[in-house]
Amino acid sequence: MQRHYFLAVKLPDETKTKLANICNTLSNEHHFKTWVHPDDYHITLAFLGAASSVKIETLHELLNERMMSKKESPFSLSVNHFGFFGNEHHPRIFWAGVEEEHCLYTLQKQVAYVCETVGFQLDKRPYSPHITLARKHIESVHHLVDSQKWWKQYGENIRFQADQFVLYETHIEKQPKYQVIHSYSI
């Protein structure tokens, strides 16, 4: 069985702790099948899916070259709202959103370009940066839909410096699920 990979902005430990504290409070009142392990919080740049080790090493070499030749500066991001994906009465994903930041979109486009050069078929939907916090809501949810109310009640603006992105390998059977394979400085 081939391994699965993705590229993502790695969050600082302090940011993960703040989000985990919010989730601990929320989990007492709102029931999801799975709350994401804090070490697995990230902002996806490109989901790669299954890939051979040769293809991953080729990607790694090209990303290193690209990041060395087109050095980006670290940039600031702010977690500033909650949202849901899926049916409004039974959402699949509960997430924290980040403000629209030009530097993040530029980085995502650069990473996607390199991935496609190597032959990865990436999602064609518009990029929607977010941090997945929980999956599969398990109760009737007439009150759940108002993510803005949740933000006002539980959220806090969390600013952090995005200074690296990483190549993760997924291990579904483990907690945390994601293992860093390579890191790239921004």
Tab-separated table of C-alpha atoms in Angstrom:
chain	number	residue	atom	x	y	z
A	1	MET	CA	0.000	0.000	0.000
A	2	GLN	CA	1.371	3.396	-1.001
A	3	ARG	CA	1.813	6.088	1.595
A	4	HIS	CA	-0.216	9.324	1.511
A	5	TYR	CA	1.300	12.806	1.729
A	6	PHE	CA	0.440	16.484	1.832
A	7	LEU	CA	2.204	19.839	2.188
A	8	ALA	CA	1.135	22.296	4.866
A	9	VAL	CA	2.104	25.364	6.858
A	10	LYS	CA	3.290	24.124	10.228
A	11	LEU	CA	1.758	25.944	13.186
A	12	PRO	CA	3.861	27.109	16.141
A	13	ASP	CA	3.376	25.140	19.371
A	14	GLU	CA	1.894	28.189	21.122
A	15	THR	CA	-0.794	28.472	18.433
A	16	LYS	CA	-1.583	24.762	18.699
A	17	THR	CA	-1.946	25.096	22.482
A	18	LYS	CA	-4.340	28.048	22.183
A	19	LEU	CA	-6.480	26.187	19.646
A	20	ALA	CA	-6.423	23.020	21.774
A	21	ASN	CA	-7.661	25.003	24.794
A	22	ILE	CA	-10.562	26.385	22.746
A	23	CYS	CA	-11.373	22.873	21.483
A	24	ASN	CA	-11.284	21.426	24.998
A	25	THR	CA	-13.938	23.944	26.038
A	26	LEU	CA	-16.027	23.329	22.915
A	27	SER	CA	-15.817	19.540	23.204
A	28	ASN	CA	-17.666	19.646	26.535
A	29	GLU	CA	-20.714	21.146	24.818
A	30	HIS	CA	-20.517	20.050	21.176
A	31	HIS	CA	-20.056	16.460	20.117
A	32	PHE	CA	-17.950	15.415	17.173
A	33	LYS	CA	-16.809	11.867	16.521
A	34	THR	CA	-13.184	12.999	16.298
A	35	TRP	CA	-11.392	16.035	17.690
A	36	VAL	CA	-8.098	16.532	15.870
A	37	HIS	CA	-4.941	15.958	17.921
A	38	PRO	CA	-3.274	19.365	18.522
A	39	ASP	CA	-0.007	18.147	16.973
A	40	ASP	CA	-1.976	17.564	13.749
A	41	TYR	CA	-3.190	21.187	13.407
A	42	HIS	CA	-1.893	22.681	10.142
A	43	ILE	CA	-2.915	24.751	7.107
A	44	THR	CA	-2.888	22.539	4.016
A	45	LEU	CA	-1.144	23.891	0.928
A	46	ALA	CA	-1.496	20.831	-1.323
A	47	PHE	CA	-2.947	17.367	-0.782
A	48	LEU	CA	-0.819	14.899	-2.726
A	49	GLY	CA	-2.458	11.574	-1.927
A	50	ALA	CA	-0.665	8.284	-2.537
A	51	ALA	CA	2.834	8.553	-3.964
A	52	SER	CA	5.988	6.517	-4.417
A	53	SER	CA	9.125	7.377	-2.470
A	54	VAL	CA	10.832	8.281	-5.777
A	55	LYS	CA	8.130	10.826	-6.637
A	56	ILE	CA	8.290	12.270	-3.110
A	57	GLU	CA	12.083	12.653	-3.273
A	58	THR	CA	11.797	14.365	-6.677
A	59	LEU	CA	9.238	16.744	-5.176
A	60	HIS	CA	11.514	17.387	-2.193
A	61	GLU	CA	14.468	18.272	-4.441
A	62	LEU	CA	12.370	20.643	-6.563
A	63	LEU	CA	10.824	22.327	-3.524
A	64	ASN	CA	14.298	22.858	-2.065
A	65	GLU	CA	15.497	24.397	-5.342
A	66	ARG	CA	12.397	26.584	-5.640
A	67	MET	CA	12.560	27.830	-2.065
A	68	MET	CA	16.290	28.598	-2.357
A	69	SER	CA	15.921	30.486	-5.634
A	70	LYS	CA	12.717	32.311	-4.727
A	71	LYS	CA	13.241	33.031	-1.051
A	72	GLU	CA	10.045	34.148	0.614
A	73	SER	CA	9.960	35.984	3.924
A	74	PRO	CA	8.058	34.622	6.902
A	75	PHE	CA	4.659	36.274	7.209
A	76	SER	CA	2.019	36.831	9.840
A	77	LEU	CA	-1.305	34.992	9.890
A	78	SER	CA	-4.318	35.408	12.131
A	79	VAL	CA	-6.888	32.783	13.097
A	80	ASN	CA	-10.060	34.862	13.195
A	81	HIS	CA	-13.222	32.790	12.654
A	82	PHE	CA	-14.803	29.331	12.764
A	83	GLY	CA	-16.608	27.531	9.977
A	84	PHE	CA	-18.058	24.201	8.885
A	85	PHE	CA	-17.895	22.036	5.770
A	86	GLY	CA	-20.768	19.759	4.836
A	87	ASN	CA	-24.476	19.646	5.580
A	88	GLU	CA	-25.475	22.434	7.961
A	89	HIS	CA	-27.360	19.973	10.182
A	90	HIS	CA	-24.577	17.364	10.274
A	91	PRO	CA	-21.291	19.067	9.396
A	92	ARG	CA	-18.370	16.875	8.348
A	93	ILE	CA	-15.644	19.313	9.391
A	94	PHE	CA	-15.392	22.050	12.019
A	95	TRP	CA	-12.494	24.404	11.299
A	96	ALA	CA	-10.758	27.617	12.306
A	97	GLY	CA	-10.225	30.054	9.472
A	98	VAL	CA	-7.293	32.319	8.797
A	99	GLU	CA	-7.549	35.824	7.443
A	100	GLU	CA	-6.966	36.161	3.736
A	101	GLU	CA	-3.276	36.850	3.447
A	102	HIS	CA	-1.682	37.486	0.064
A	103	CYS	CA	1.608	35.822	1.105
A	104	LEU	CA	-0.183	32.577	2.023
A	105	TYR	CA	-1.949	32.443	-1.356
A	106	THR	CA	1.340	33.173	-3.148
A	107	LEU	CA	3.075	30.365	-1.256
A	108	GLN	CA	0.226	27.960	-2.022
A	109	LYS	CA	0.434	28.775	-5.750
A	110	GLN	CA	4.209	28.244	-5.788
A	111	VAL	CA	3.899	24.922	-3.973
A	112	ALA	CA	1.061	23.796	-6.266
A	113	TYR	CA	3.122	24.670	-9.345
A	114	VAL	CA	6.027	22.499	-8.151
A	115	CYS	CA	3.663	19.637	-7.255
A	116	GLU	CA	2.034	19.721	-10.688
A	117	THR	CA	5.475	19.843	-12.340
A	118	VAL	CA	6.280	16.537	-10.620
A	119	GLY	CA	2.978	15.079	-11.859
A	120	PHE	CA	0.637	15.386	-8.885
A	121	GLN	CA	-3.026	15.988	-9.713
A	122	LEU	CA	-4.183	18.647	-7.239
A	123	ASP	CA	-7.656	19.690	-6.180
A	124	LYS	CA	-9.042	22.281	-8.611
A	125	ARG	CA	-11.400	23.935	-6.126
A	126	PRO	CA	-10.472	27.451	-4.976
A	127	TYR	CA	-7.951	27.458	-2.140
A	128	SER	CA	-9.668	27.785	1.246
A	129	PRO	CA	-7.048	27.993	4.008
A	130	HIS	CA	-8.240	26.604	7.341
A	131	ILE	CA	-7.216	24.502	10.335
A	132	THR	CA	-9.357	21.382	10.824
A	133	LEU	CA	-10.360	21.069	14.494
A	134	ALA	CA	-12.981	18.286	14.488
A	135	ARG	CA	-14.713	15.795	12.185
A	136	LYS	CA	-18.182	14.225	11.926
A	137	HIS	CA	-20.686	15.926	14.186
A	138	ILE	CA	-22.780	13.306	16.012
A	139	GLU	CA	-25.849	15.105	17.341
A	140	SER	CA	-28.810	17.050	16.017
A	141	VAL	CA	-27.546	20.546	15.383
A	142	HIS	CA	-30.107	23.313	15.135
A	143	HIS	CA	-27.729	25.464	17.230
A	144	LEU	CA	-24.476	24.402	15.555
A	145	VAL	CA	-24.814	26.268	12.302
A	146	ASP	CA	-23.935	29.689	13.722
A	147	SER	CA	-20.154	29.526	13.579
A	148	GLN	CA	-19.934	33.289	14.187
A	149	LYS	CA	-21.754	32.830	17.501
A	150	TRP	CA	-19.240	30.122	18.419
A	151	TRP	CA	-16.388	32.470	17.553
A	152	LYS	CA	-17.808	35.277	19.699
A	153	GLN	CA	-18.341	32.882	22.588
A	154	TYR	CA	-15.145	30.803	22.434
A	155	GLY	CA	-12.743	32.256	19.917
A	156	GLU	CA	-9.857	34.606	20.230
A	157	ASN	CA	-7.767	36.168	17.502
A	158	ILE	CA	-4.567	34.168	17.397
A	159	ARG	CA	-1.690	35.745	15.486
A	160	PHE	CA	1.366	33.746	14.552
A	161	GLN	CA	4.368	33.816	12.256
A	162	ALA	CA	4.323	31.384	9.327
A	163	ASP	CA	8.003	30.585	8.918
A	164	GLN	CA	7.979	27.064	7.508
A	165	PHE	CA	5.944	24.550	5.602
A	166	VAL	CA	6.374	20.812	5.753
A	167	LEU	CA	5.796	17.601	3.858
A	168	TYR	CA	3.644	15.333	6.022
A	169	GLU	CA	3.106	11.599	5.719
A	170	THR	CA	-0.258	10.334	6.978
A	171	HIS	CA	-0.506	7.433	9.440
A	172	ILE	CA	-4.264	6.891	9.879
A	173	GLU	CA	-3.843	4.336	12.656
A	174	LYS	CA	-1.719	6.612	14.911
A	175	GLN	CA	-2.282	9.657	17.113
A	176	PRO	CA	-1.019	12.142	16.102
A	177	LYS	CA	-1.595	11.046	12.494
A	178	TYR	CA	0.866	13.231	10.635
A	179	GLN	CA	4.633	12.764	10.542
A	180	VAL	CA	6.959	15.466	9.224
A	181	ILE	CA	9.112	14.059	6.405
A	182	HIS	CA	10.775	17.302	5.206
A	183	SER	CA	10.677	20.956	6.319
A	184	TYR	CA	11.104	24.060	4.175
A	185	SER	CA	11.854	27.548	5.475
A	186	ILE	CA	9.725	30.389	4.214
